[in-house]
mmCIF file of C-alpha atoms and ligand atoms in Angstrom:
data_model
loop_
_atom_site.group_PDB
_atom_site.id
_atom_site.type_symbol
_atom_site.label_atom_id
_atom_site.label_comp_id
_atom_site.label_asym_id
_atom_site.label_seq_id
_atom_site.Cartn_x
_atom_site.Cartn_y
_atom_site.Cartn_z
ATOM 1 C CA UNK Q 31 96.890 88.653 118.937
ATOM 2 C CA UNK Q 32 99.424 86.587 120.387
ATOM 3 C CA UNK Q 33 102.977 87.297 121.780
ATOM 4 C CA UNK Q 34 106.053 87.564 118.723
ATOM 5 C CA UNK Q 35 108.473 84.871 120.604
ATOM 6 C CA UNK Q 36 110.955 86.789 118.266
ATOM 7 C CA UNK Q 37 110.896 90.464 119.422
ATOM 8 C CA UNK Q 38 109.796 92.908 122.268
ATOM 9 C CA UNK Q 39 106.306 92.074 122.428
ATOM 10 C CA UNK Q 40 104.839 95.531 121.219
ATOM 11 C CA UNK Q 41 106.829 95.978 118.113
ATOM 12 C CA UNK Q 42 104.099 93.824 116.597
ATOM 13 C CA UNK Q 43 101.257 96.508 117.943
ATOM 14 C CA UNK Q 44 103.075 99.479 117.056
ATOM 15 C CA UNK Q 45 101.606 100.247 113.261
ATOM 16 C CA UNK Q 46 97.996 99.855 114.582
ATOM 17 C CA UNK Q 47 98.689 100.782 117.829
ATOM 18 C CA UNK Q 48 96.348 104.282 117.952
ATOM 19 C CA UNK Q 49 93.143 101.882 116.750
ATOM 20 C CA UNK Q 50 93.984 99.169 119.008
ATOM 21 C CA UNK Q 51 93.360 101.275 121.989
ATOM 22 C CA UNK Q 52 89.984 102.291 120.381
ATOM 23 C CA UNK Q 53 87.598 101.603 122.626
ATOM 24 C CA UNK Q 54 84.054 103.132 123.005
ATOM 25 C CA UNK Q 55 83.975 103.909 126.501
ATOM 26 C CA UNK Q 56 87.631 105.223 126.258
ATOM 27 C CA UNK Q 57 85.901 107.243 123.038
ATOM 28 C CA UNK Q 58 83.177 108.852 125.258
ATOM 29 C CA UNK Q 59 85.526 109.777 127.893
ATOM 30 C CA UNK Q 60 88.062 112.170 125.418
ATOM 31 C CA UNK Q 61 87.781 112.898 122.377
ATOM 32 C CA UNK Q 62 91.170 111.637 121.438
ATOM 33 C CA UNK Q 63 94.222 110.349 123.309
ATOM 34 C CA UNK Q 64 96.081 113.599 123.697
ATOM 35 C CA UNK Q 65 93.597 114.716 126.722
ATOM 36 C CA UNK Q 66 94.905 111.440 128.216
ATOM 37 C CA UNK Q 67 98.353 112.758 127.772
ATOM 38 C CA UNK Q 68 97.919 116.479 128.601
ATOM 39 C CA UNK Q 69 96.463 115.574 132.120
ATOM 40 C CA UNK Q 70 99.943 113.736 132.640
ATOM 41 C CA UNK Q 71 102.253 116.503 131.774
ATOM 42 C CA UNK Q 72 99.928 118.595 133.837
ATOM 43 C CA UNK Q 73 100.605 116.918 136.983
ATOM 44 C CA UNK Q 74 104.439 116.147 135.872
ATOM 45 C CA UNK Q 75 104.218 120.397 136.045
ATOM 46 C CA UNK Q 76 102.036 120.840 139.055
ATOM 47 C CA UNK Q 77 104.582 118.314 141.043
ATOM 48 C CA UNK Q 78 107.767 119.714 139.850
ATOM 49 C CA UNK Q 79 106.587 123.606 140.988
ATOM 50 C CA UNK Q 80 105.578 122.322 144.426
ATOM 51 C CA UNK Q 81 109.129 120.514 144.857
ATOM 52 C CA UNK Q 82 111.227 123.408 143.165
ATOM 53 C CA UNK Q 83 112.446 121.440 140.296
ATOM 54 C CA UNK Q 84 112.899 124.034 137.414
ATOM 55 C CA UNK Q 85 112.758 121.952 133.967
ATOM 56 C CA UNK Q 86 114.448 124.294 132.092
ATOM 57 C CA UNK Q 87 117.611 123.241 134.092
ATOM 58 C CA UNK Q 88 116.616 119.531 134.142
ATOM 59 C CA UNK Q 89 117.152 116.093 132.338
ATOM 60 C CA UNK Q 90 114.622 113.804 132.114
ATOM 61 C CA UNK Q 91 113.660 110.598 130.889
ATOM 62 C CA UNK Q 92 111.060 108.231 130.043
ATOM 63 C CA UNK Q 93 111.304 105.204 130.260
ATOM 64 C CA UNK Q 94 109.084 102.989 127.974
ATOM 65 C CA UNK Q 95 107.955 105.852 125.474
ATOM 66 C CA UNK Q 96 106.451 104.524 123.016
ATOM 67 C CA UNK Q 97 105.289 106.035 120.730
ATOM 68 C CA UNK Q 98 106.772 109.409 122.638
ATOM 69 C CA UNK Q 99 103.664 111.565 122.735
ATOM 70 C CA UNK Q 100 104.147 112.632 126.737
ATOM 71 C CA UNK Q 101 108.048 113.256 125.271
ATOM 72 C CA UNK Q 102 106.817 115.140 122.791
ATOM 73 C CA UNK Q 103 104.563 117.632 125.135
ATOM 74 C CA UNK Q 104 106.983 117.572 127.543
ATOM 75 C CA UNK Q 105 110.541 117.774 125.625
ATOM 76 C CA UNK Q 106 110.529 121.519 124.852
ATOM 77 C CA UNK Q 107 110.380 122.649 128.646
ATOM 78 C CA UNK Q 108 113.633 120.612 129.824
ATOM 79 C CA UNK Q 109 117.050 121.449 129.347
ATOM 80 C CA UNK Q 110 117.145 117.675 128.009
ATOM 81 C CA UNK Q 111 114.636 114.846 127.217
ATOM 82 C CA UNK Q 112 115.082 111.637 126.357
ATOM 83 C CA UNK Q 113 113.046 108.235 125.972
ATOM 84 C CA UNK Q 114 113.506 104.662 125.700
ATOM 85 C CA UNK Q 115 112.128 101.575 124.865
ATOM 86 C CA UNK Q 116 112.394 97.834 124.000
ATOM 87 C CA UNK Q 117 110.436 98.267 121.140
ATOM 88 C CA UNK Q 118 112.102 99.976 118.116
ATOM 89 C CA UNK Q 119 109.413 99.510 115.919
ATOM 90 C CA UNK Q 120 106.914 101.981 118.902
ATOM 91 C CA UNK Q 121 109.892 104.335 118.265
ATOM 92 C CA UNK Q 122 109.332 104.836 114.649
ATOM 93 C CA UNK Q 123 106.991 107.558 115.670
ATOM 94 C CA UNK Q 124 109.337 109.470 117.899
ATOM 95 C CA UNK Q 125 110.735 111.399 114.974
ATOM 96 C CA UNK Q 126 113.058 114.717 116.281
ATOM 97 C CA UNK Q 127 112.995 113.281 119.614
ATOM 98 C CA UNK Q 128 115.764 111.942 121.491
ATOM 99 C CA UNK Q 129 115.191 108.170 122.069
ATOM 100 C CA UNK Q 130 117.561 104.837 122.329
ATOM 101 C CA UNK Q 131 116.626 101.482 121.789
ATOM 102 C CA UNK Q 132 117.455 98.931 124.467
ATOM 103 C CA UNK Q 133 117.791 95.806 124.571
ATOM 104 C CA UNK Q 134 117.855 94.071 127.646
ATOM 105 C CA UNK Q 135 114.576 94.961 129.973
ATOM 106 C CA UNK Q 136 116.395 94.532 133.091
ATOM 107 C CA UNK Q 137 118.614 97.346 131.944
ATOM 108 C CA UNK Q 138 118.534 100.987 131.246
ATOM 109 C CA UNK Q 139 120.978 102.259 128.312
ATOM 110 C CA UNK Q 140 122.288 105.365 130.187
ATOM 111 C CA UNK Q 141 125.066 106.159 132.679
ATOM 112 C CA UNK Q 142 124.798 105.932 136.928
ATOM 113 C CA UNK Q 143 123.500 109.796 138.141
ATOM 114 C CA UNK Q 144 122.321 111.197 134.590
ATOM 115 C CA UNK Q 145 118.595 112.768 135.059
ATOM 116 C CA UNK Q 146 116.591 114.360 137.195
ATOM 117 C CA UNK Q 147 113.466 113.353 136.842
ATOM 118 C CA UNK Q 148 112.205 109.670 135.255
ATOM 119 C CA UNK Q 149 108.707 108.814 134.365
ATOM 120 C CA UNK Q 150 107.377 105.380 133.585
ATOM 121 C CA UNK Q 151 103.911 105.594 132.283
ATOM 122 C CA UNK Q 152 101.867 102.562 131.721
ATOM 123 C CA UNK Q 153 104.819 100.430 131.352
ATOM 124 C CA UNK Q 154 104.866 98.138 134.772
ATOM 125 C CA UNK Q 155 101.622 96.553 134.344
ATOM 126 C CA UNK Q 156 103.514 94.889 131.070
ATOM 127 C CA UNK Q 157 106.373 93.874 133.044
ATOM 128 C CA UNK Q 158 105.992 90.098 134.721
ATOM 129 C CA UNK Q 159 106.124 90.678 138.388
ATOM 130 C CA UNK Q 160 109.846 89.593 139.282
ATOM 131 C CA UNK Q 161 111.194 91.647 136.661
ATOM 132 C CA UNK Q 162 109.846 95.057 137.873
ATOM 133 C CA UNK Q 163 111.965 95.649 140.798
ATOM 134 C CA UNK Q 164 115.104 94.930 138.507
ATOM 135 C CA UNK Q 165 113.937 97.728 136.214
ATOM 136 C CA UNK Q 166 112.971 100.129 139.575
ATOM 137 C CA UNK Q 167 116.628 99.848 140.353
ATOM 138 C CA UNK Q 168 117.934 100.715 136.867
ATOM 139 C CA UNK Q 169 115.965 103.715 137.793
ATOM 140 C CA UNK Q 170 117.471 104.496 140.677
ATOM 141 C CA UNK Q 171 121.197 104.163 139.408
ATOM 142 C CA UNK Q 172 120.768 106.351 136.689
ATOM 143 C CA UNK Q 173 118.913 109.290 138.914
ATOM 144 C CA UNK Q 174 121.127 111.535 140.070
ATOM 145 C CA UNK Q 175 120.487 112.439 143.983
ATOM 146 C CA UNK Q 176 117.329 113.876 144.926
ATOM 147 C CA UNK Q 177 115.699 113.075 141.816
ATOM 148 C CA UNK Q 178 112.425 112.014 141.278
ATOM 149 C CA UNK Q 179 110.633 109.157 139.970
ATOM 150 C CA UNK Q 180 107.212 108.684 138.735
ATOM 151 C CA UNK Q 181 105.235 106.030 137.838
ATOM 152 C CA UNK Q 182 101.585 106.352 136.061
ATOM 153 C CA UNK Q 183 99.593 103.448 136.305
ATOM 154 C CA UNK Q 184 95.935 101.782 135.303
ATOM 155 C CA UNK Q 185 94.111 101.987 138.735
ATOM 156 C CA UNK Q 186 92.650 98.424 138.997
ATOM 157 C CA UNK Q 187 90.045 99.445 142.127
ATOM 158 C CA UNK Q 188 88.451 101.525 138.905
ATOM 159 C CA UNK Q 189 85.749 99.691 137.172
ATOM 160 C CA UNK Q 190 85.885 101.273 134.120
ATOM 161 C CA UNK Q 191 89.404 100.932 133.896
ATOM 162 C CA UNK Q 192 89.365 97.071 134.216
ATOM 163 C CA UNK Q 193 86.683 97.381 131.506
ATOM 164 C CA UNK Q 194 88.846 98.828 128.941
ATOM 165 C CA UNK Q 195 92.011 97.002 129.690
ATOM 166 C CA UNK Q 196 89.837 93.942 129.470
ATOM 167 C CA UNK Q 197 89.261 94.432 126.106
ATOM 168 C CA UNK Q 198 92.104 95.831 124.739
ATOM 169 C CA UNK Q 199 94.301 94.022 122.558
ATOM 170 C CA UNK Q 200 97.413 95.633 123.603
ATOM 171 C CA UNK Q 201 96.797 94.612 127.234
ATOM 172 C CA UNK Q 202 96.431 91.208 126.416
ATOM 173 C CA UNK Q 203 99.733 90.622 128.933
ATOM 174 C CA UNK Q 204 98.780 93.189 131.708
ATOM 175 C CA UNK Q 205 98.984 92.634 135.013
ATOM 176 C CA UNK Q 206 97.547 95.537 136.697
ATOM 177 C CA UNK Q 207 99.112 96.786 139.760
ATOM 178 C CA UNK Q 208 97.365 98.789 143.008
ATOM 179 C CA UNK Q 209 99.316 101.904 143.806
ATOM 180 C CA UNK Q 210 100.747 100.654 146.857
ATOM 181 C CA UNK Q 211 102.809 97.772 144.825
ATOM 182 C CA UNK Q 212 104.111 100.971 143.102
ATOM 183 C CA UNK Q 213 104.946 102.909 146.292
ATOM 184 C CA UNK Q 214 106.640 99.396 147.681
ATOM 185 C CA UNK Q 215 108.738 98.934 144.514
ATOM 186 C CA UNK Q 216 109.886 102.888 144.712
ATOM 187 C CA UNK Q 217 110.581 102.389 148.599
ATOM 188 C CA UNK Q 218 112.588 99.100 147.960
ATOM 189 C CA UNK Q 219 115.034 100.611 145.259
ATOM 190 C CA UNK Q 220 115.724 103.888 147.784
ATOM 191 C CA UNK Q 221 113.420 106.451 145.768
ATOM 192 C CA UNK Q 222 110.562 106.172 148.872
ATOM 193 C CA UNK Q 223 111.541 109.906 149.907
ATOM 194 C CA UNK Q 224 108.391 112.171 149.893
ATOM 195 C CA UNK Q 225 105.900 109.337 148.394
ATOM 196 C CA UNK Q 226 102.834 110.608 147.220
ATOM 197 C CA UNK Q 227 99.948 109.471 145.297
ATOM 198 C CA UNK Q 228 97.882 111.513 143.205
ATOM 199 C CA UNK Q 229 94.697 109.458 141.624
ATOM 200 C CA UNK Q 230 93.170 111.303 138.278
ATOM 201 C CA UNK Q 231 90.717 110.797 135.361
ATOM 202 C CA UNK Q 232 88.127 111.156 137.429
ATOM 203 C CA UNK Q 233 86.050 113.314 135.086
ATOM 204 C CA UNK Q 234 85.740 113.074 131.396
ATOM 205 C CA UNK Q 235 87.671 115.657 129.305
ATOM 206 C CA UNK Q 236 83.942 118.294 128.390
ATOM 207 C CA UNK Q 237 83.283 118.102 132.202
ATOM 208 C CA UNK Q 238 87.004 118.490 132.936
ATOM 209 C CA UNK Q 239 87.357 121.707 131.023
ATOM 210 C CA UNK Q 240 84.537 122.988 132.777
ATOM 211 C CA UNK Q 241 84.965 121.691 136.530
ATOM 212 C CA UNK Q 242 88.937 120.421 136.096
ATOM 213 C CA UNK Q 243 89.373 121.871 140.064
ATOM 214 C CA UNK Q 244 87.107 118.706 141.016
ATOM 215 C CA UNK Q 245 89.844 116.144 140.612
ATOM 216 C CA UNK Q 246 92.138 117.783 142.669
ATOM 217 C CA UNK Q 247 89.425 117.885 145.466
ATOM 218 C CA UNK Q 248 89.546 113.570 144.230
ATOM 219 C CA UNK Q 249 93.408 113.157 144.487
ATOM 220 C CA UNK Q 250 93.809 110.713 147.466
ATOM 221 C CA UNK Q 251 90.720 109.092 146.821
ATOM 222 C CA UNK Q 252 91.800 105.906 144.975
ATOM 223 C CA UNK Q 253 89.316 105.702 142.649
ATOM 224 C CA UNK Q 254 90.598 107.183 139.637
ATOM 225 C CA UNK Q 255 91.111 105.407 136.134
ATOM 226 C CA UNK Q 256 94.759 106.233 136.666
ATOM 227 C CA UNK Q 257 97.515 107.106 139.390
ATOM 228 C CA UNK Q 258 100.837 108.657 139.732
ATOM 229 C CA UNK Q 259 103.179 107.465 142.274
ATOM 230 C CA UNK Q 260 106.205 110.484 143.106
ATOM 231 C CA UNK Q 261 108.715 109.344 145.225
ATOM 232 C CA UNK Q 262 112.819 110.880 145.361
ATOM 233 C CA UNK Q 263 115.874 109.576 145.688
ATOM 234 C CA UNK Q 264 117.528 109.712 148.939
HETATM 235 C C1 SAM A 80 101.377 100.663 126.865
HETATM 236 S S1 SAM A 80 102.857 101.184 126.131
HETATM 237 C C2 SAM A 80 103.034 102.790 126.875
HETATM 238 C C3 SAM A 80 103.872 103.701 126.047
HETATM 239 C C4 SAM A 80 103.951 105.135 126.595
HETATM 240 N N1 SAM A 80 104.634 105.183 127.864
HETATM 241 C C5 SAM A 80 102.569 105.737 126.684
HETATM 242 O O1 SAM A 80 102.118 106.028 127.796
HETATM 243 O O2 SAM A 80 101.959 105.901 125.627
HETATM 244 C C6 SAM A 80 104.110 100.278 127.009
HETATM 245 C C7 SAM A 80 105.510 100.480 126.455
HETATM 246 O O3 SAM A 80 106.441 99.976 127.404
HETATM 247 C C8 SAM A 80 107.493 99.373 126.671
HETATM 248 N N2 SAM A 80 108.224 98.483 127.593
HETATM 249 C C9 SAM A 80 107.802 97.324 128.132
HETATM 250 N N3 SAM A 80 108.772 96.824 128.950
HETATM 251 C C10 SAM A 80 109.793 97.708 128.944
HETATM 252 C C11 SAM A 80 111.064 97.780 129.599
HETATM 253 N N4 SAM A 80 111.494 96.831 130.433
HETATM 254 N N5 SAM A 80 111.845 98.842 129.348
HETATM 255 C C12 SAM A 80 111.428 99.822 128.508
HETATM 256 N N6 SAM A 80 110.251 99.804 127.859
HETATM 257 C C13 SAM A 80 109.452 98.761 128.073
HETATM 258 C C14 SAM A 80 106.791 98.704 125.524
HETATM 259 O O4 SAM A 80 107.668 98.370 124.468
HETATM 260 C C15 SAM A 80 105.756 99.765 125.143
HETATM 261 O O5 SAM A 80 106.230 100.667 124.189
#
């Protein structure tokens, strides 16, 4: 599939975009892609507990939605949620959630100081390399102080992971990046307060369910199919 010259380059994956990710590996690991979600929100909660950040009086927004299905789990619990993305036509299946459109990628359609907390899941490895501090300091201007931002990443050191986004249509662009890159571009656009890593999808979702306290035993072992950077604003 090649690049629309035209448009933000996933509008043209967005009505196939659930069977482009198919892939059989990704198949035997969950059984669908919400597990891949849930264990996101779950460490969005377990974070914001540790830290004191009560949702229910919080704003938060991600950044490159999508199609919004972490906004979706995670919406109900804020006191405000919002998303955003390049691509209007991934938006299309945000119904009854609160997303804007932008435009420019460098730039981040909301005011200096407006959220708490900003997540950015699986969105840098689609950015070209020179353009992702730009967006890591939209971040930071519209966090208020003390906020936090988190990015979720691909982990390239896992095999399996390389696999998949090998293969996958929609990561025809990516450039994966190692967790530190993400740490550096948080610590270079002031949000390096408390940095932490946390690497998950260790275990597949049957032997999750059973043995789910394994991964936590896993977190600073970078071996994970994905990571999440934290870091706060100064
Ligand atoms: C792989 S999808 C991930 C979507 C969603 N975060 C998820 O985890 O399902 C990457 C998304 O990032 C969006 N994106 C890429 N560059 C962006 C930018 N500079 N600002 C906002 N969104 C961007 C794309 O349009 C696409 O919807």
């Amino acid at each position: 599939m090649s690049a629309n010259p035209n448009g933000p380059e996933f509008d043209q994956y967005a009505k196939q975009y659930a069977e482009l990710l198919n892939d059989p590996i990704r198949a035997r690991f969950a059984s669908g892609s919400a597990f891949f979600f849930e264990r996101k929100w779950e460490l969005l909660v377990n974070y914001m507990a540790e830290i004191g950040l009560d949702p229910k009086k919080a704003a938060w927004l991600d950044v490159g939605c999508g199609a919004g299905e972490l906004l979706r789990l995670g919406a109900p619990h804020f006191a405000k949620a919002f998303g955003c993305d390049l691509s209007t036509e991934m938006m299309k299946a945000c119904e009854g959630l609160n997303v804007t459109p932008h435009t420019d990628r460098g730039e981040l359609p909301f005011s200096d100081g407006s959220f708490d907390l900003i997540t950015v899941v699986c969105v840098y490895h689609h950015l070209e390399p020179p353009d992702r501090p730009l967006l890591t300091a939209e971040i930071a201007r519209v966090l208020r102080p003390r906020g936090v931002a988190c990015i979720i990443e691909h982990n390239p050191f896992n095999p399996l992971t390389q696999l998949i986004v090998r293969r996958t249509p929609v990561d025809e662009n990516a450039k994966l990046l190692m967790a530190g890159t993400a740490r550096a571009l948080l610590a270079g656009a002031d949000l390096g307060a408390n940095l932490r890593t946390t690497y998950f999808l260790y275990l597949p979702e049957k032997l999750y369910r059973k043995a789910g306290y394994l991964e936590s035993w896993l977190a600073n072992v970078p071996a994970g199919g994905q990571y999440a950077v934290f870091g706060r604003k100064q």
